[in-house]
Short mmCIF file of C-alpha atoms in Angstrom, two decimals:
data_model
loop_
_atom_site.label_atom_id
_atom_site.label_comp_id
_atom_site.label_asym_id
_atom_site.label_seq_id
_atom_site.Cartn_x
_atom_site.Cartn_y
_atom_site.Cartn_z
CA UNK A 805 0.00 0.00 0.00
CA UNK A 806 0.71 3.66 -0.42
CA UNK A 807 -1.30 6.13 1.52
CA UNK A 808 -1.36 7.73 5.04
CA UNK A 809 -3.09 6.60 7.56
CA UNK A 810 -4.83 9.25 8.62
CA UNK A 811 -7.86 8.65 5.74
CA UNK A 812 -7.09 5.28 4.68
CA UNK A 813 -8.34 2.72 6.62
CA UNK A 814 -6.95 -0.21 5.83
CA UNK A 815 -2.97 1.58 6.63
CA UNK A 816 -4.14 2.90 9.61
CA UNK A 817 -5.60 -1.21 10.73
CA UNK A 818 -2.07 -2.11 9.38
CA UNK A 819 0.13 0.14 11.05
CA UNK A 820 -2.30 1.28 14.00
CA UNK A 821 -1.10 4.63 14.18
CA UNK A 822 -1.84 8.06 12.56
CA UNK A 823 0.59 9.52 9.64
CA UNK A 824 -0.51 12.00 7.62
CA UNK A 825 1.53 11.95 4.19
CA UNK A 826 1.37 9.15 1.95
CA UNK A 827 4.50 6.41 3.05
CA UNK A 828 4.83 2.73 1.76
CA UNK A 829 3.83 -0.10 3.28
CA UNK A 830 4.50 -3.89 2.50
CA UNK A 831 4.73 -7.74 3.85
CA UNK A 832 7.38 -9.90 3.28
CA UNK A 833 7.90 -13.23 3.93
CA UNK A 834 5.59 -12.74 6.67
CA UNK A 835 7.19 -9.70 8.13
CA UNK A 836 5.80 -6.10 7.81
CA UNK A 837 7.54 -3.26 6.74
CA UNK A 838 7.20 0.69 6.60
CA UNK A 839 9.25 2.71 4.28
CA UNK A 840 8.64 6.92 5.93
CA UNK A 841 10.16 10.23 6.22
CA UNK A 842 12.66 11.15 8.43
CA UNK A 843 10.05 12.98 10.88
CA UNK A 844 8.19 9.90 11.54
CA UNK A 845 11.33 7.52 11.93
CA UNK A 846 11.20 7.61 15.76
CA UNK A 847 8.07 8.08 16.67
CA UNK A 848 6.95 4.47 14.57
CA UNK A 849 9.31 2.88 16.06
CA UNK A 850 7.75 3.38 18.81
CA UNK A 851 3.92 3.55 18.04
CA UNK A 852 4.45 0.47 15.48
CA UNK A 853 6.73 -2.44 16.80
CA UNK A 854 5.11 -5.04 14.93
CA UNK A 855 6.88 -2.74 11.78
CA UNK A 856 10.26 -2.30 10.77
CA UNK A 857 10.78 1.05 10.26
CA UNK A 858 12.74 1.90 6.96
CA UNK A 859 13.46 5.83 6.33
CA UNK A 860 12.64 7.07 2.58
CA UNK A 861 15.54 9.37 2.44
CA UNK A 862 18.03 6.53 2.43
CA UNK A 863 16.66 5.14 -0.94
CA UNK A 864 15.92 8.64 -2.09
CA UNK A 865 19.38 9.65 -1.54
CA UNK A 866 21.03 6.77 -3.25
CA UNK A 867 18.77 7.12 -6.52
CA UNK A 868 19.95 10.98 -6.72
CA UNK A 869 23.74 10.15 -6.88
CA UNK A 870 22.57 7.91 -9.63
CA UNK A 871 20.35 10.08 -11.40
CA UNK A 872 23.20 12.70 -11.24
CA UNK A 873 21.22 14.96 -8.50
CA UNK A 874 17.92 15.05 -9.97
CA UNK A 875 14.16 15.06 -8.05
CA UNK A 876 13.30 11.50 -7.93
CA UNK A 877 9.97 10.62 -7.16
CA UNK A 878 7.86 8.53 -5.14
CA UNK A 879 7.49 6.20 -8.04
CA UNK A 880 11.47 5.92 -8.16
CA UNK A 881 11.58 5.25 -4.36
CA UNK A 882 9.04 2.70 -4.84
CA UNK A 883 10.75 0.61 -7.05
CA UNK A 884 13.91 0.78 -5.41
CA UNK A 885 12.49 -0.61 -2.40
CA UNK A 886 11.03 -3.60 -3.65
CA UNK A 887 13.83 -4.20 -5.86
CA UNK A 888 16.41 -4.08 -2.74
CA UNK A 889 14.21 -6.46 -0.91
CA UNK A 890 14.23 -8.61 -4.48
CA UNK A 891 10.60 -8.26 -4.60
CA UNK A 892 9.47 -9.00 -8.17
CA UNK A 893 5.65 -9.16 -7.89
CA UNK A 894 3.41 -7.43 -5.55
CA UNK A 895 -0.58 -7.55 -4.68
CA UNK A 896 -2.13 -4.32 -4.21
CA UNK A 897 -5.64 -3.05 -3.49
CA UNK A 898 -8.01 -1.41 -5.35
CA UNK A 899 -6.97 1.77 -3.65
CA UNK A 900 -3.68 1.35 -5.25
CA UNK A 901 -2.51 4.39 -7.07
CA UNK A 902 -2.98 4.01 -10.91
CA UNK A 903 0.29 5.94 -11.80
CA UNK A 904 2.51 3.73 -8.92
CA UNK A 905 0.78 1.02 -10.55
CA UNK A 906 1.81 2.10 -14.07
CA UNK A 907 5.51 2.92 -12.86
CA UNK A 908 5.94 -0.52 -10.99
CA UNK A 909 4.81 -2.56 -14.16
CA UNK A 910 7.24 -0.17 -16.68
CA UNK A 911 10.14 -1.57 -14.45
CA UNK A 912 9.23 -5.29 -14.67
CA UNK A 913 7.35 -5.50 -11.36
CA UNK A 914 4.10 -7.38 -11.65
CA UNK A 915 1.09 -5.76 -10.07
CA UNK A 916 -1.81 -7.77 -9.11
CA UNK A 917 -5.20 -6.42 -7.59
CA UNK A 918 -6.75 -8.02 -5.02
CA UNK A 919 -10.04 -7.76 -5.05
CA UNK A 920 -12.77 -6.64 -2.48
CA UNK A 921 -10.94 -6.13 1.41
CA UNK A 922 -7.59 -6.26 1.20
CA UNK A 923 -7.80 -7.28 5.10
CA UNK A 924 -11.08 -9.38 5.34
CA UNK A 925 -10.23 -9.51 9.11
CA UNK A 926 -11.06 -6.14 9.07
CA UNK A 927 -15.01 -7.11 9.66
CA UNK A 928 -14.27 -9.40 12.59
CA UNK A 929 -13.59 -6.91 15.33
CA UNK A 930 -11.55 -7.89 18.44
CA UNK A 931 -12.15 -7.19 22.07
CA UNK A 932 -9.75 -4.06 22.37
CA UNK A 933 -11.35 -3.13 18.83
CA UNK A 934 -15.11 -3.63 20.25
CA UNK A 935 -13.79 -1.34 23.25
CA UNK A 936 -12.27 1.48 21.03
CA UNK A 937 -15.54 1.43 19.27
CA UNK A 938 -17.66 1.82 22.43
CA UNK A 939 -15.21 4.79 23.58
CA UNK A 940 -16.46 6.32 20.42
CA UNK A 941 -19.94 5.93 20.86
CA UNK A 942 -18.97 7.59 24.83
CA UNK A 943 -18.11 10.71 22.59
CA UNK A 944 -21.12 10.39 20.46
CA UNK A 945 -23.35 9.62 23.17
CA UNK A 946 -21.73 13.15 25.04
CA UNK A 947 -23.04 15.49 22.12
CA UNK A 948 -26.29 14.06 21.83
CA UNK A 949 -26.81 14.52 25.35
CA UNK A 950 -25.67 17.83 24.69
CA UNK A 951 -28.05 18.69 21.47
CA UNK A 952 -31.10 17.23 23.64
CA UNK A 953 -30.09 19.39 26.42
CA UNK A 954 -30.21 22.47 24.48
CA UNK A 955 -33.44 21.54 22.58
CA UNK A 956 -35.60 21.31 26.35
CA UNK A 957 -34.21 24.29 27.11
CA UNK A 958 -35.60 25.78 23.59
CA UNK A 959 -39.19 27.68 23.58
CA UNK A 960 -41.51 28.02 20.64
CA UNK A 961 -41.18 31.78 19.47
CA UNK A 962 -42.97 33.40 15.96
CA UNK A 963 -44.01 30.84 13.79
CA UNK A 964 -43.25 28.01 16.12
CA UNK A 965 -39.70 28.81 15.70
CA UNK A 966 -37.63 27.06 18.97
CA UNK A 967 -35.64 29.84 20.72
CA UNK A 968 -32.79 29.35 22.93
CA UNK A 969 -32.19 32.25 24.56
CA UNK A 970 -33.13 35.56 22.79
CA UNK A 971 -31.79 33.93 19.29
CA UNK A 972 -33.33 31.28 17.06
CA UNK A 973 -32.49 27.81 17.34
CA UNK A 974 -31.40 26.72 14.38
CA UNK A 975 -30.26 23.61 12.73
CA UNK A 976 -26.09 24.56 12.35
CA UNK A 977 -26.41 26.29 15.94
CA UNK A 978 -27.57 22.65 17.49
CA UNK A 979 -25.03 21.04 15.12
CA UNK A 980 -22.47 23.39 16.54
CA UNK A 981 -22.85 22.70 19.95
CA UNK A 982 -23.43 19.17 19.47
CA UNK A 983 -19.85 18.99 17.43
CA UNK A 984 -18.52 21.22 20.13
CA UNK A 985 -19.09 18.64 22.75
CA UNK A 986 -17.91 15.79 20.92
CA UNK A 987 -14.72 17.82 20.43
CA UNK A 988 -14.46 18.68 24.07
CA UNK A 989 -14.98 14.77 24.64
CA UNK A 990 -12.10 13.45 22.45
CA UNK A 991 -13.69 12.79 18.67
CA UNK A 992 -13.91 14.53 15.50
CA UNK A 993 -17.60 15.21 14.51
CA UNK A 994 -18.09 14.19 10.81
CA UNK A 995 -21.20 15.50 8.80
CA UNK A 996 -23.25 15.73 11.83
CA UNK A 997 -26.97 15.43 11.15
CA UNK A 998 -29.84 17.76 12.21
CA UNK A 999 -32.59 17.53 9.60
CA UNK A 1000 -35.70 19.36 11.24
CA UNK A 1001 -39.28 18.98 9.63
CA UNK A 1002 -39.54 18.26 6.06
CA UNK A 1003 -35.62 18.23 5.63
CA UNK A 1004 -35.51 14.93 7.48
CA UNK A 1005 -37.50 13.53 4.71
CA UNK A 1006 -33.86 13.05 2.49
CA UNK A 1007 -31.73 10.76 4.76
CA UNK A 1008 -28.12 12.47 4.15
CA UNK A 1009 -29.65 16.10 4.21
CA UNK A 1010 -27.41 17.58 6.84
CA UNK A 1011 -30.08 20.56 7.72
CA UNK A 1012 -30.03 24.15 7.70
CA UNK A 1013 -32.21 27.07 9.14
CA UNK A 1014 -34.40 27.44 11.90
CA UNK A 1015 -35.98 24.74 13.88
CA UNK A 1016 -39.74 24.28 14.75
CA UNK A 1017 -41.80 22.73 17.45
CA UNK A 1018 -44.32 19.78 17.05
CA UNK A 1019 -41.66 18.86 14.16
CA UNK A 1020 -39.90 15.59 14.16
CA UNK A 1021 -35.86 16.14 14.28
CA UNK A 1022 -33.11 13.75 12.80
CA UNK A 1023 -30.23 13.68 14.79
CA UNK A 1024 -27.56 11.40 13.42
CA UNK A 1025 -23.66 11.83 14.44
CA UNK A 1026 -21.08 10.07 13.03
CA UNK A 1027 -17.53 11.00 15.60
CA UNK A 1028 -14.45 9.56 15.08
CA UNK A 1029 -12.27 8.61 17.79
CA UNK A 1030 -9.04 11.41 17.27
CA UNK A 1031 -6.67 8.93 19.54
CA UNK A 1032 -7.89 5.71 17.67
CA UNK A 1033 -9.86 6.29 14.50
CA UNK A 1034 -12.09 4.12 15.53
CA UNK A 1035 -15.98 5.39 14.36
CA UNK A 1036 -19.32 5.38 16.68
CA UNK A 1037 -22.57 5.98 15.19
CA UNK A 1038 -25.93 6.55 16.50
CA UNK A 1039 -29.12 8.53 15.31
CA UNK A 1040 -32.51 9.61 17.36
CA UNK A 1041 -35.66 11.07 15.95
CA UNK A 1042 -37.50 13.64 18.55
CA UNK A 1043 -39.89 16.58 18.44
CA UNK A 1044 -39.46 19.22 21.03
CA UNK A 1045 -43.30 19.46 22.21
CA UNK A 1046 -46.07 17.14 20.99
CA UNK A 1047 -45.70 15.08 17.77
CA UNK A 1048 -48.58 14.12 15.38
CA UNK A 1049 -50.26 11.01 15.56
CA UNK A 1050 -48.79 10.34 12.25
CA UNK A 1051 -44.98 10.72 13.10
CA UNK A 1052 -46.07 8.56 16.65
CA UNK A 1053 -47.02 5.93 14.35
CA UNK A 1054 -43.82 6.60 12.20
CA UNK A 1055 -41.68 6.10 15.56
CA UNK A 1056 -43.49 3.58 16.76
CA UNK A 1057 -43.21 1.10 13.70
CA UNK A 1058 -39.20 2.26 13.53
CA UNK A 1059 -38.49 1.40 16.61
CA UNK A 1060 -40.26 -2.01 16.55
CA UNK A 1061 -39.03 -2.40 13.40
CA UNK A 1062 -35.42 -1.44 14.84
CA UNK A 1063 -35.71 -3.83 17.84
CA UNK A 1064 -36.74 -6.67 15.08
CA UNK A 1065 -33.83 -6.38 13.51
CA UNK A 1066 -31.09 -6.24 16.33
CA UNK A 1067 -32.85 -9.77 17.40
CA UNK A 1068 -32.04 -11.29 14.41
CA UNK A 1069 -28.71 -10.15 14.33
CA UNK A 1070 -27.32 -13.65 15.12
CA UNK A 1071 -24.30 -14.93 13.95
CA UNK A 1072 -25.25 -17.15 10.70
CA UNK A 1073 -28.08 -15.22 9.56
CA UNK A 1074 -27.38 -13.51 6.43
CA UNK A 1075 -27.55 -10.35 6.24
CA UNK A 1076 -30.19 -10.08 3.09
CA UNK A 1077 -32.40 -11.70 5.36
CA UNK A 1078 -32.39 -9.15 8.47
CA UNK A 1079 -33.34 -6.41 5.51
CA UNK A 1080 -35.60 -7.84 4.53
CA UNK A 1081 -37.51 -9.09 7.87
CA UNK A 1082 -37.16 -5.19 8.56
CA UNK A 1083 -38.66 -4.12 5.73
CA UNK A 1084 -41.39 -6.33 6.21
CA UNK A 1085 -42.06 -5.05 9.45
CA UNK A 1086 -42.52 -1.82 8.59
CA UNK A 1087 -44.73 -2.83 5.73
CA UNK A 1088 -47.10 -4.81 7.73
CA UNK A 1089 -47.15 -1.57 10.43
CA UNK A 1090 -48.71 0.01 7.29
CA UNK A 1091 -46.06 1.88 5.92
CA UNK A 1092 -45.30 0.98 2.23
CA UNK A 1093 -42.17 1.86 -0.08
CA UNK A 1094 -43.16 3.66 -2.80
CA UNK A 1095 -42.31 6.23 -5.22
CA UNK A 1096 -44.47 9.04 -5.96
CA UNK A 1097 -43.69 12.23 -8.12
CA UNK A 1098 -40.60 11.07 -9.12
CA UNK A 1099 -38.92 10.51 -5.30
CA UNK A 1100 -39.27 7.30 -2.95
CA UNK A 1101 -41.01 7.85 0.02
CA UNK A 1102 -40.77 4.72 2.86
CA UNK A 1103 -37.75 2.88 3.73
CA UNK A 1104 -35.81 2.95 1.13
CA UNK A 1105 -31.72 2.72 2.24
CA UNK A 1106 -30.30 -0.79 3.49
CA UNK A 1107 -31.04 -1.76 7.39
CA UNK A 1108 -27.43 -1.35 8.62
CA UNK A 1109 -23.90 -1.91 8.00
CA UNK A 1110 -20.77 -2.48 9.44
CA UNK A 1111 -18.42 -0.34 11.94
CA UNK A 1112 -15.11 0.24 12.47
CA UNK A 1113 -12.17 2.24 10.94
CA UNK A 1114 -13.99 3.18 8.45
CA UNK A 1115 -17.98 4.60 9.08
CA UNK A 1116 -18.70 1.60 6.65
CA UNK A 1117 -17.88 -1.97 6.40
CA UNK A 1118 -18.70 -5.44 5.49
CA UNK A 1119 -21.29 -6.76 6.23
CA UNK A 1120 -24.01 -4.87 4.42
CA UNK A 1121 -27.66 -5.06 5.34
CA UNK A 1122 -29.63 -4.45 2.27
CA UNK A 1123 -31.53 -6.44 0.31
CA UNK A 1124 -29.13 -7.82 -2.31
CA UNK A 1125 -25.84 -8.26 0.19
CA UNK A 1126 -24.55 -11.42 0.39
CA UNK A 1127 -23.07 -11.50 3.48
CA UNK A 1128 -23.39 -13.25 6.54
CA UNK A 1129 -23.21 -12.21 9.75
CA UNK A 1130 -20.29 -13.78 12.26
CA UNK A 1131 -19.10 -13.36 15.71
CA UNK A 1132 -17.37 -10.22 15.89
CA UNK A 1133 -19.09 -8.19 13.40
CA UNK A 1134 -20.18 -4.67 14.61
CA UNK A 1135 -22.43 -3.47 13.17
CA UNK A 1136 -24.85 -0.25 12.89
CA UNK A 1137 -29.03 -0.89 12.32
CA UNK A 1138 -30.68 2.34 11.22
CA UNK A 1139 -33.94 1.83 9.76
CA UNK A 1140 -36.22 4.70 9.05
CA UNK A 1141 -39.19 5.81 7.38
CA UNK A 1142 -39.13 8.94 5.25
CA UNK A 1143 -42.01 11.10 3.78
CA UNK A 1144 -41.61 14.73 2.00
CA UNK A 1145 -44.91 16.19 3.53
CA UNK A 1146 -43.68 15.24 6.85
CA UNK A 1147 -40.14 14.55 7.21
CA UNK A 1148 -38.01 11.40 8.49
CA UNK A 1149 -37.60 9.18 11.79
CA UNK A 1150 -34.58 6.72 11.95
CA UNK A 1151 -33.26 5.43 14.98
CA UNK A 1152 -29.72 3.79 15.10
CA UNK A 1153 -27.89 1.85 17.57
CA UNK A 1154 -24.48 -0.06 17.04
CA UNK A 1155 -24.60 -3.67 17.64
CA UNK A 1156 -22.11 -6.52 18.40
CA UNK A 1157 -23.02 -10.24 16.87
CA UNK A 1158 -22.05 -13.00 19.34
CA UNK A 1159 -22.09 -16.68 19.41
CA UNK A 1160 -25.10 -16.21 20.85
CA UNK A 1161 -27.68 -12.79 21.38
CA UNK A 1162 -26.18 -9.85 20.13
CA UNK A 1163 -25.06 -7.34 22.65
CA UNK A 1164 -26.02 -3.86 21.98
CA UNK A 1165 -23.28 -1.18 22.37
CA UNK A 1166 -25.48 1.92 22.63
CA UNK A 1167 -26.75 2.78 26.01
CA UNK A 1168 -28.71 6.49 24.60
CA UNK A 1169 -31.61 6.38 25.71
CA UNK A 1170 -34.66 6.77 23.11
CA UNK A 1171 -37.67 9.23 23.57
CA UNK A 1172 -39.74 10.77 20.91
CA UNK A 1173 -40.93 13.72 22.54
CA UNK A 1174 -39.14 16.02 24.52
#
């Protein structure tokens, strides 16, 4: 691989610490090794034992006293690397850089993709792994309880506008203080959600402008650990005063619909099949998927997915995923129901398959009305 590990996942799981430039990373015979700048030299030495730590400038300096002085580039180091170590062929992932790729094959050095994970263990998570996630969701679960804090302490104003204070409460001032706190609590908000009213009716909309009373709210945060890069992920639907029998009903069937789901989160079931128990649930509650003017209106995304490094993984719940679920999965189950007029209601909790009843990670409580 060549990437840092700050974005890419699958470095970071293979060197389990943070570097932000792009550095090379390969096995050999069973041994892994790291080839960085000078800056990071100690410090991976220290932060990644399992590696041996190889410094760029050594190779870079020897290929300018043969190239008479001149820039080489990373392409050059690259090949002089593997061709030290007598490394002929290589398997990369799809990630792999199309030009490195192009650069390794002009000097003779086979390049073959591997395709899908290029660490399947990835999906299976390990105890200290389950842990780092469940410190994440701590963070999460910190700014939520921040959010809901602010939104009691809201008043309808004009229009049924909630004000906090003497000033509007808005959609980016919740997110604010809700990122604020998660920041304060050791994470990195990403793409917070608050979708108030009919904005919660498009399931990525991250929300904007002022937000009402009586209306249903989407709250969905997605922190990242900043020590471990390890992801939490959580989402809960409430309306500050009295919700409409029609969004009770919505909650209602999402939740039951929800709680349907994490029970047949078993290890062995495949994943195609919780989707689709879920989305019968919510059918036979009375809500249908259907499109109408030209959008979809129901439950229309997949029931979950998985958790980790990255904010998602194998396995996929949806209806045409053919994974199965094992021990050691973690995994998030979201469903929701979605309706222009009216807005959205998902409710998300992250979820650990066992050899036996899955074990919920979340501990947020849930409440519709606040």
């Amino acid at each position: 691989m060549v990437a840092d590990s700050e974005r890419d996942a699958d470095m970071l799981y293979a060197v389990r610490t943070f570097v932000h430039d792009p550095f090379i990373w390969f096995t050999h015979k069973g041994s892994p090794s790291v080839v960085v700048g000078d800056p990071e030299l100690l410090r991976l030495r220290t932060e990644a034992p399992h590696c041996r730590v190889l410094p760029y400038s050594r190779y870079e300096r020897t290929l300018q006293r043969t190239h008479g002085g001149d820039p080489v580039g990373l392409g050059d180091v690259l090949v002089a690397v593997l061709k030290a170590h007598r490394i002929r062929k290589v398997t990369v992932a799809e990630t792999f850089p199309l030009g490195l790729a192009k650069a390794l094959r002009s000097r003779r050095i086979k390049v073959k993709l591997r395709p899908g994970p290029f660490f399947p263990d990835r999906a299976w998570k390990s105890s200290d792994e389950v842990n780092k996630i469940s410190a994440a969701l701590v963070m999460a679960e910190v700014g939520l309880a921040e959010g809901l804090h602010a939104l009691r302490r809201s008043r309808p104003g004009k229009a049924g506008h909630l004000m906090l204070g003497q000033s509007p409460l808005t959609a980016d001032r919740l997110r604010a203080i809700i990122d604020t706190s998660i920041l304060e609590a050791g994470g990195q908000p990403c793409h917070t959600i608050v979708a108030g009213g009919q904005q919660g009716g498009d399931p990525h909309r991250r929300g904007h402008g002022p937000l009402k009373a009586n209306q249903p709210i989407v709250i969905d945060l997605v922190p990242r650990s900043l020590r471990t890069g390890y992801y939490a992920d959580i989402t809960r639907t409430v309306v500050r005063g009295r919700a409409s029998d029609f969004v009770r009903r919505m909650y209602a069937a999402v939740a039951d619909a929800q709680t349907e789901a994490i029970r047949l989160a078993r290890a062995g079931s495949p994943s195609a099949d919780v989707h689709r128990a879920t989305a019968a649930r919510l059918r036979d509650a009375g809500f249908k998927t259907l499109r109408r003017t030209g959008r979809v209106e129901g439950f229309f995304h997949p029931t979950g997915h998985g958790l980790g490094l990255a904010v998602h993984e194998p396995p996929r719940l949806s209806a045409h995923s053919r994974d199965v679920l094992r021990a050691g999965h973690v995994i998030a189950v979201e469903p929701g129901l979605y309706y222009p007029e009216v807005g959205g209601v998902r409710l998300e909790d992250v979820v650990l398959v066992t050899r036996s009843s899955p074990r919920t990670l979340t501990r947020f409580e849930k409440q519709l009305e606040i």
